[in-house]
Tab-separated table of C-alpha atoms in Angstrom:
chain	number	residue	atom	x	y	z
A	1	MET	CA	40.962	131.411	88.789
A	2	ASN	CA	44.457	132.813	89.257
A	3	GLU	CA	45.188	134.236	85.802
A	4	SER	CA	48.368	136.243	85.486
A	5	PRO	CA	49.045	139.035	83.042
A	6	THR	CA	51.415	137.970	80.262
A	7	THR	CA	53.414	139.483	77.542
A	8	ASP	CA	53.132	138.249	73.929
A	9	GLU	CA	56.894	137.681	73.495
A	10	THR	CA	57.548	135.669	76.611
A	11	ASN	CA	54.077	134.541	77.549
A	12	GLU	CA	55.204	134.773	81.192
A	13	PRO	CA	53.816	136.638	84.228
A	14	ALA	CA	54.664	140.317	83.861
A	15	PRO	CA	57.907	140.883	85.862
A	16	ASP	CA	58.134	143.244	88.715
A	17	ALA	CA	59.763	146.381	87.315
A	18	ALA	CA	61.819	146.987	90.458
A	19	SER	CA	63.283	143.502	90.638
A	20	ALA	CA	63.655	142.343	86.998
A	21	PRO	CA	66.858	143.354	85.286
A	22	PRO	CA	66.468	144.888	81.806
A	23	GLN	CA	66.836	142.387	78.978
A	24	SER	CA	67.769	143.383	75.430
A	25	PRO	CA	65.162	142.265	72.828
A	26	ARG	CA	67.994	140.752	70.787
A	27	ARG	CA	69.117	138.489	73.692
A	28	ARG	CA	65.521	137.466	74.455
A	29	HIS	CA	64.858	136.655	70.836
A	30	THR	CA	68.033	134.597	70.508
A	31	LEU	CA	67.409	132.515	73.690
A	32	ARG	CA	63.707	131.929	73.056
A	33	ASN	CA	64.546	129.705	70.114
A	34	VAL	CA	66.081	126.895	72.084
A	35	LEU	CA	66.308	123.687	70.173
A	36	LEU	CA	63.771	120.946	70.091
A	37	GLY	CA	66.475	118.708	68.698
A	38	LEU	CA	68.602	119.153	71.813
A	39	LEU	CA	66.130	117.174	73.827
A	40	ALA	CA	67.018	114.111	71.832
A	41	CYS	CA	70.258	113.976	73.748
A	42	VAL	CA	68.308	112.091	76.357
A	43	VAL	CA	67.412	109.446	73.807
A	44	VAL	CA	70.993	109.407	72.437
A	45	LEU	CA	72.248	108.816	75.948
A	46	ALA	CA	69.917	105.814	76.351
A	47	LEU	CA	70.966	104.343	73.018
A	48	ALA	CA	74.706	104.684	73.547
A	49	LEU	CA	75.239	103.938	77.238
A	50	GLY	CA	75.070	100.233	76.717
A	51	GLY	CA	78.544	100.254	75.248
A	52	VAL	CA	80.271	102.249	77.996
A	53	ALA	CA	82.122	100.597	80.870
A	54	TRP	CA	80.206	100.257	84.117
A	55	TYR	CA	82.280	102.699	86.151
A	56	LEU	CA	81.955	105.286	83.384
A	57	GLN	CA	78.183	104.818	83.399
A	58	GLU	CA	78.192	105.557	87.139
A	59	ARG	CA	80.241	108.673	86.636
A	60	LEU	CA	78.191	109.974	83.671
A	61	VAL	CA	74.796	109.262	85.185
A	62	GLY	CA	76.039	110.553	88.542
A	63	GLN	CA	76.755	114.026	87.182
A	64	VAL	CA	73.120	114.535	86.115
A	65	ASP	CA	71.439	117.117	88.342
A	66	ARG	CA	68.045	116.470	89.955
A	67	VAL	CA	64.987	118.618	90.765
A	68	ASP	CA	62.995	117.737	93.921
A	69	ASP	CA	59.495	119.119	93.099
A	70	ALA	CA	58.710	117.712	89.684
A	71	PHE	CA	55.493	116.021	90.876
A	72	THR	CA	54.627	118.082	93.935
A	73	GLY	CA	50.905	118.493	94.600
A	74	LEU	CA	49.700	116.542	91.581
A	75	GLU	CA	46.357	114.838	92.122
A	76	ASN	CA	43.897	112.837	89.973
A	77	ARG	CA	46.634	111.838	87.617
A	78	PRO	CA	46.170	109.565	84.553
A	79	ALA	CA	46.755	105.827	84.968
A	80	PRO	CA	50.348	104.589	84.505
A	81	ALA	CA	51.390	103.319	81.085
A	82	GLN	CA	50.516	99.705	80.303
A	83	GLY	CA	53.040	97.063	81.294
A	84	ASP	CA	56.511	98.485	81.576
A	85	GLY	CA	55.858	101.414	79.260
A	86	VAL	CA	57.503	104.715	80.325
A	87	ASN	CA	56.529	108.333	79.594
A	88	ILE	CA	59.201	110.992	79.872
A	89	LEU	CA	58.520	114.725	79.455
A	90	LEU	CA	61.492	116.365	77.758
A	91	MET	CA	61.799	120.071	78.189
A	92	GLY	CA	64.271	122.524	76.650
A	93	THR	CA	64.499	125.709	78.650
A	94	ASP	CA	65.194	129.227	77.558
A	95	ARG	CA	66.916	130.794	80.569
A	96	ARG	CA	67.555	134.498	80.905
A	97	SER	CA	69.934	134.040	83.770
A	98	ASP	CA	73.644	133.491	82.991
A	99	GLU	CA	73.795	130.989	85.854
A	100	PRO	CA	73.580	127.344	84.758
A	101	THR	CA	70.304	125.726	85.837
A	102	THR	CA	70.769	122.242	84.430
A	103	GLY	CA	73.342	119.487	84.843
A	104	ASP	CA	76.208	119.180	87.302
A	105	ASP	CA	77.220	122.816	86.885
A	106	ALA	CA	73.863	124.130	88.063
A	107	ASP	CA	74.324	127.117	90.368
A	108	SER	CA	70.612	127.824	90.738
A	109	PRO	CA	67.323	125.790	90.742
A	110	ALA	CA	66.090	124.237	87.524
A	111	TRP	CA	63.166	126.660	87.708
A	112	LEU	CA	63.553	130.376	88.401
A	113	PRO	CA	60.255	132.373	88.422
A	114	GLY	CA	60.113	134.567	85.314
A	115	GLU	CA	63.569	133.458	84.170
A	116	GLN	CA	62.731	130.509	81.933
A	117	ARG	CA	60.225	129.163	79.459
A	118	THR	CA	59.950	125.719	77.967
A	119	ASP	CA	60.456	126.677	74.319
A	120	SER	CA	60.679	122.997	73.484
A	121	LEU	CA	58.385	120.260	74.744
A	122	MET	CA	58.382	116.573	73.728
A	123	VAL	CA	56.830	113.447	75.168
A	124	LEU	CA	59.117	110.411	74.866
A	125	HIS	CA	57.219	107.124	75.245
A	126	VAL	CA	59.225	103.922	75.577
A	127	ASP	CA	57.233	100.855	74.573
A	128	ALA	CA	56.749	98.149	77.153
A	129	ASP	CA	58.731	95.584	75.169
A	130	ARG	CA	61.616	98.081	74.685
A	131	GLU	CA	61.531	97.358	70.912
A	132	GLY	CA	60.166	100.742	69.951
A	133	ALA	CA	59.594	104.297	71.182
A	134	SER	CA	57.929	107.478	70.049
A	135	ILE	CA	58.718	111.148	70.412
A	136	VAL	CA	55.817	113.619	70.075
A	137	SER	CA	56.615	117.373	69.816
A	138	ILE	CA	54.127	119.812	71.246
A	139	PRO	CA	54.374	123.286	69.587
A	140	ARG	CA	55.392	125.848	72.230
A	141	ASP	CA	52.591	128.244	71.144
A	142	SER	CA	49.848	125.615	71.610
A	143	TRP	CA	46.837	127.323	73.304
A	144	VAL	CA	45.860	125.091	76.206
A	145	THR	CA	44.300	125.189	79.681
A	146	ILE	CA	46.933	125.608	82.403
A	147	PRO	CA	45.571	124.394	85.745
A	148	GLY	CA	44.954	127.338	88.074
A	149	TYR	CA	45.922	129.892	85.422
A	150	GLY	CA	43.334	129.597	82.725
A	151	GLU	CA	44.029	129.407	79.034
A	152	ASN	CA	47.529	130.348	77.832
A	153	LYS	CA	50.391	129.124	75.655
A	154	ILE	CA	51.690	125.802	76.890
A	155	ASN	CA	55.216	127.182	77.391
A	156	ALA	CA	53.910	129.511	80.115
A	157	ALA	CA	53.250	126.653	82.527
A	158	PHE	CA	56.890	126.128	83.406
A	159	SER	CA	57.393	129.874	83.915
A	160	PHE	CA	54.301	130.230	86.142
A	161	ALA	CA	55.094	127.433	88.611
A	162	GLY	CA	57.941	125.233	87.449
A	163	PRO	CA	58.178	121.535	86.405
A	164	SER	CA	55.201	120.300	88.349
A	165	LEU	CA	52.784	122.645	86.549
A	166	ALA	CA	54.347	121.749	83.250
A	167	VAL	CA	53.802	118.056	84.028
A	168	GLU	CA	50.208	118.681	85.162
A	169	THR	CA	49.447	120.710	82.006
A	170	VAL	CA	50.867	118.016	79.715
A	171	GLU	CA	49.048	115.234	81.588
A	172	GLN	CA	45.774	117.095	81.283
A	173	LEU	CA	46.351	117.615	77.549
A	174	THR	CA	47.460	114.101	76.699
A	175	ASP	CA	45.851	111.907	79.356
A	176	LEU	CA	49.244	110.252	79.740
A	177	ARG	CA	50.880	109.782	83.095
A	178	ILE	CA	54.346	111.379	83.053
A	179	ASP	CA	56.749	109.090	84.880
A	180	HIS	CA	59.900	111.243	84.640
A	181	ILE	CA	61.084	114.584	83.354
A	182	ALA	CA	64.358	115.601	81.694
A	183	ILE	CA	65.404	119.242	81.259
A	184	VAL	CA	68.247	120.489	79.038
A	185	ASP	CA	69.539	123.848	77.887
A	186	TRP	CA	71.046	124.978	74.618
A	187	ASP	CA	74.722	124.759	75.671
A	188	GLY	CA	74.612	120.969	75.630
A	189	PHE	CA	73.377	120.838	72.077
A	190	ARG	CA	76.277	122.957	70.821
A	191	GLU	CA	78.820	120.870	72.764
A	192	LEU	CA	77.343	117.537	71.576
A	193	THR	CA	77.496	118.604	67.937
A	194	ASP	CA	81.101	119.661	68.278
A	195	GLU	CA	82.038	116.419	70.131
A	196	LEU	CA	80.878	114.512	67.111
A	197	GLY	CA	83.092	116.604	64.877
A	198	GLY	CA	80.024	118.251	63.314
A	199	VAL	CA	76.830	116.660	61.966
A	200	GLU	CA	76.064	116.079	58.281
A	201	VAL	CA	72.617	117.430	57.275
A	202	VAL	CA	70.875	117.473	53.902
A	203	VAL	CA	69.163	120.833	53.249
A	204	PRO	CA	66.348	119.997	50.775
A	205	GLU	CA	65.981	123.492	49.253
A	206	THR	CA	67.740	126.825	49.384
A	207	VAL	CA	66.342	129.232	51.979
A	208	HIS	CA	67.374	132.579	53.341
A	209	ASP	CA	67.273	133.602	57.036
A	210	SER	CA	66.472	137.299	56.846
A	211	ALA	CA	66.900	137.773	60.562
A	212	ARG	CA	70.556	136.651	60.415
A	213	ASP	CA	71.292	137.274	56.764
A	214	LYS	CA	72.239	133.636	56.361
A	215	THR	CA	71.473	131.584	53.222
A	216	TRP	CA	71.325	127.795	53.402
A	217	GLU	CA	72.016	126.354	49.934
A	218	ALA	CA	70.345	123.113	48.966
A	219	GLY	CA	72.640	120.171	49.431
A	220	THR	CA	74.691	118.403	52.120
A	221	HIS	CA	76.267	120.473	54.902
A	222	ARG	CA	78.516	119.430	57.773
A	223	MET	CA	77.555	121.744	60.591
A	224	ASP	CA	79.487	122.541	63.756
A	225	GLY	CA	77.748	123.515	66.953
A	226	GLU	CA	77.277	127.229	66.091
A	227	GLU	CA	76.042	126.460	62.586
A	228	ALA	CA	73.630	123.855	63.893
A	229	LEU	CA	72.173	126.436	66.254
A	230	LEU	CA	71.587	128.832	63.366
A	231	TYR	CA	70.030	126.073	61.273
A	232	VAL	CA	67.535	124.721	63.767
A	233	ARG	CA	66.737	128.102	65.171
A	234	GLN	CA	65.647	129.676	61.918
A	235	ARG	CA	62.017	130.685	61.602
A	236	TYR	CA	62.034	133.781	59.366
A	237	GLY	CA	62.207	132.854	55.708
A	238	LEU	CA	60.472	129.500	56.351
A	239	PRO	CA	56.989	129.429	54.772
A	240	GLY	CA	55.569	127.381	57.648
A	241	GLY	CA	57.137	129.405	60.436
A	242	ASP	CA	57.382	127.444	63.648
A	243	PHE	CA	56.034	124.277	62.018
A	244	ASP	CA	58.885	124.336	59.488
A	245	ARG	CA	61.250	125.034	62.365
A	246	ILE	CA	60.062	121.814	64.065
A	247	LYS	CA	60.523	119.907	60.821
A	248	ARG	CA	64.109	121.193	60.591
A	249	GLN	CA	64.767	120.234	64.171
A	250	GLN	CA	63.457	116.734	63.618
A	251	ASN	CA	65.525	116.461	60.427
A	252	PHE	CA	68.641	117.495	62.322
A	253	LEU	CA	67.725	115.200	65.194
A	254	ARG	CA	67.617	112.159	62.893
A	255	ALA	CA	71.025	113.077	61.517
A	256	LEU	CA	72.374	113.692	65.055
A	257	MET	CA	71.204	110.336	66.274
A	258	GLY	CA	72.439	108.530	63.140
A	259	GLN	CA	75.898	109.939	63.606
A	260	THR	CA	75.910	109.306	67.373
A	261	LEU	CA	75.051	105.644	66.741
A	262	SER	CA	77.534	105.251	63.878
A	263	ALA	CA	80.326	102.710	64.103
A	264	ASP	CA	82.835	105.590	64.094
A	265	THR	CA	81.368	106.952	67.298
A	266	LEU	CA	80.557	103.753	69.151
A	267	SER	CA	83.851	102.055	68.323
A	268	SER	CA	85.824	104.917	69.887
A	269	PRO	CA	85.696	104.923	73.660
A	270	THR	CA	87.088	108.456	73.763
A	271	LYS	CA	84.504	109.826	71.359
A	272	ALA	CA	81.627	107.908	72.961
A	273	TYR	CA	82.601	109.209	76.376
A	274	GLY	CA	82.878	112.789	75.088
A	275	VAL	CA	79.410	112.625	73.523
A	276	LEU	CA	77.797	111.251	76.711
A	277	ASP	CA	79.671	113.694	78.909
A	278	ALA	CA	78.321	116.613	76.780
A	279	VAL	CA	74.820	115.329	77.319
A	280	THR	CA	74.823	114.557	81.019
A	281	GLU	CA	76.677	117.746	81.919
A	282	HIS	CA	73.637	119.748	80.781
A	283	LEU	CA	70.873	117.400	81.953
A	284	THR	CA	68.471	117.676	84.894
A	285	VAL	CA	65.926	114.997	85.822
A	286	ASP	CA	63.379	114.470	88.588
A	287	ALA	CA	64.717	113.388	91.981
A	288	GLU	CA	62.490	110.273	91.866
A	289	TRP	CA	64.468	108.961	88.902
A	290	THR	CA	67.273	107.187	90.782
A	291	THR	CA	70.617	106.397	89.267
A	292	GLY	CA	69.833	102.697	89.437
A	293	ASP	CA	66.460	103.103	87.720
A	294	MET	CA	67.923	105.334	85.056
A	295	ARG	CA	70.735	102.889	84.378
A	296	GLY	CA	68.259	99.976	84.182
A	297	LEU	CA	66.116	101.816	81.629
A	298	LEU	CA	69.097	102.844	79.542
A	299	LEU	CA	70.492	99.360	79.467
A	300	SER	CA	67.098	97.947	78.449
A	301	LEU	CA	67.261	100.186	75.407
A	302	ARG	CA	70.750	99.127	74.251
A	303	ASN	CA	69.370	97.333	71.166
A	304	LEU	CA	67.067	100.223	70.127
A	305	ARG	CA	68.079	102.179	67.029
A	306	ALA	CA	66.993	105.430	65.459
A	307	ASP	CA	64.760	103.637	62.966
A	308	ASP	CA	62.825	102.125	65.912
A	309	ILE	CA	61.680	105.543	67.074
A	310	ALA	CA	58.571	107.243	65.624
A	311	PHE	CA	58.794	111.030	65.404
A	312	THR	CA	55.730	113.234	65.044
A	313	THR	CA	54.075	116.494	66.144
A	314	ALA	CA	50.831	116.874	68.032
A	315	PRO	CA	48.019	117.276	65.499
A	316	VAL	CA	47.157	120.908	64.755
A	317	LYS	CA	44.040	122.518	63.314
A	318	GLY	CA	45.758	125.855	62.487
A	319	THR	CA	46.908	129.112	63.946
A	320	GLY	CA	45.110	132.133	65.309
A	321	ARG	CA	45.286	134.962	67.748
A	322	GLU	CA	44.351	135.441	71.387
A	323	GLY	CA	44.535	139.163	72.089
A	324	ALA	CA	47.950	140.267	70.886
A	325	GLN	CA	49.346	136.740	70.889
A	326	SER	CA	49.707	134.420	67.891
A	327	VAL	CA	48.801	130.884	68.992
A	328	VAL	CA	48.572	127.331	67.703
A	329	ARG	CA	45.216	125.588	67.776
A	330	LEU	CA	45.573	121.859	68.483
A	331	ASP	CA	43.242	119.316	66.915
A	332	ARG	CA	41.781	117.730	70.031
A	333	ASP	CA	39.999	114.860	68.278
A	334	LYS	CA	43.104	113.738	66.324
A	335	GLY	CA	45.136	114.427	69.445
A	336	ARG	CA	43.045	111.967	71.466
A	337	GLU	CA	43.683	109.342	68.819
A	338	LEU	CA	47.427	109.960	68.776
A	339	TRP	CA	47.856	109.975	72.555
A	340	GLY	CA	45.767	106.855	72.813
A	341	ALA	CA	48.031	105.156	70.285
A	342	VAL	CA	51.093	106.303	72.270
A	343	ARG	CA	49.597	104.835	75.437
A	344	GLU	CA	49.011	101.471	73.691
A	345	ASP	CA	52.510	101.310	72.050
A	346	ARG	CA	50.903	101.898	68.607
A	347	ALA	CA	52.381	105.352	67.825
A	348	ALA	CA	54.390	104.215	64.799
A	349	GLU	CA	51.331	102.600	63.178
A	350	TRP	CA	49.142	105.628	63.901
A	351	VAL	CA	51.709	108.039	62.467
A	352	GLU	CA	52.046	106.029	59.304
A	353	ALA	CA	48.263	105.873	58.847
A	354	ASN	CA	47.782	109.614	59.492
A	355	ALA	CA	51.053	111.037	58.042
A	356	ALA	CA	49.245	113.126	55.410
A	357	GLY	CA	47.362	115.149	58.008
A	358	LEU	CA	50.200	115.746	60.429
A	359	PRO	CA	52.333	118.898	60.615
A	360	ALA	CA	56.085	118.922	60.326
A	361	SER	CA	56.463	115.208	59.715
A	362	VAL	CA	59.883	114.109	58.503
A	363	SER	CA	60.394	111.310	56.007
């Protein structure tokens, strides 16, 4: 077994002291909290593209960057989804490098050893009939088996060996075959929020972020990109820690999607284009996902709306420690039920029946 030493903060292989540039703890801490909600941009893109002129679709989809080795070396994979169902692994990366690694502006590969973690992981399943979809969040501190590296936090897989190991790890955990991947970084989230003119979010109760000395008063807030980053990034001051952070992100995601699909956005070609441009500029997908296939999937989803998408989080037993690391213990039995329901296009029904026992669900 090729286990690598890790640090508690990054959960990555220990860097070579001679080659790794020093990183300030403040910068690492800021970047590690990349947004789960940002990954929904992929879904937003699918929902809105149906109303954009064909030549603009070509331009927007064409500026998406691609990674060649997303499925390299994968063997004994799960069976494909039933019918025309599609599984997409959505990853939000926390990059330490200042060089863009996603989208058309990418100056370096989507994976740089020791430079990135997947601080956000979601599995997007599109039902075979295209009338529904589900998005399942996997907590980044989930303690899982990473093939070839032993047990570790799930966000270490991407750091150890890039997208293919992340795919293999998630497939092993879920018994779902991942058809495509989509990687985004935090810059796109901020730009998307600003393109919409801010996003209106209801904060259910007053909370204080001690790390940033920021108080969120209960009530309705219209947040710009910077404020949205602060809101979805908060963990200190939230009773449930990372679970409450996921709940916030899903709450913001619903508001983001609702505003993106509003008549005000979709009736304005300029605004719709700006929103889609902000998404695709910061998006990287697998090289096997051709422009034609992507366009076909997106157009097949043109009648899908936010209410047709079931949001949930992988079932959790609790938290614990592995050495110096705080970890999340997944509920494997409930997980098998959930992933089986996802595979059979029954995720919404399963979530409704099991809502009381799930973490970070959003009503």
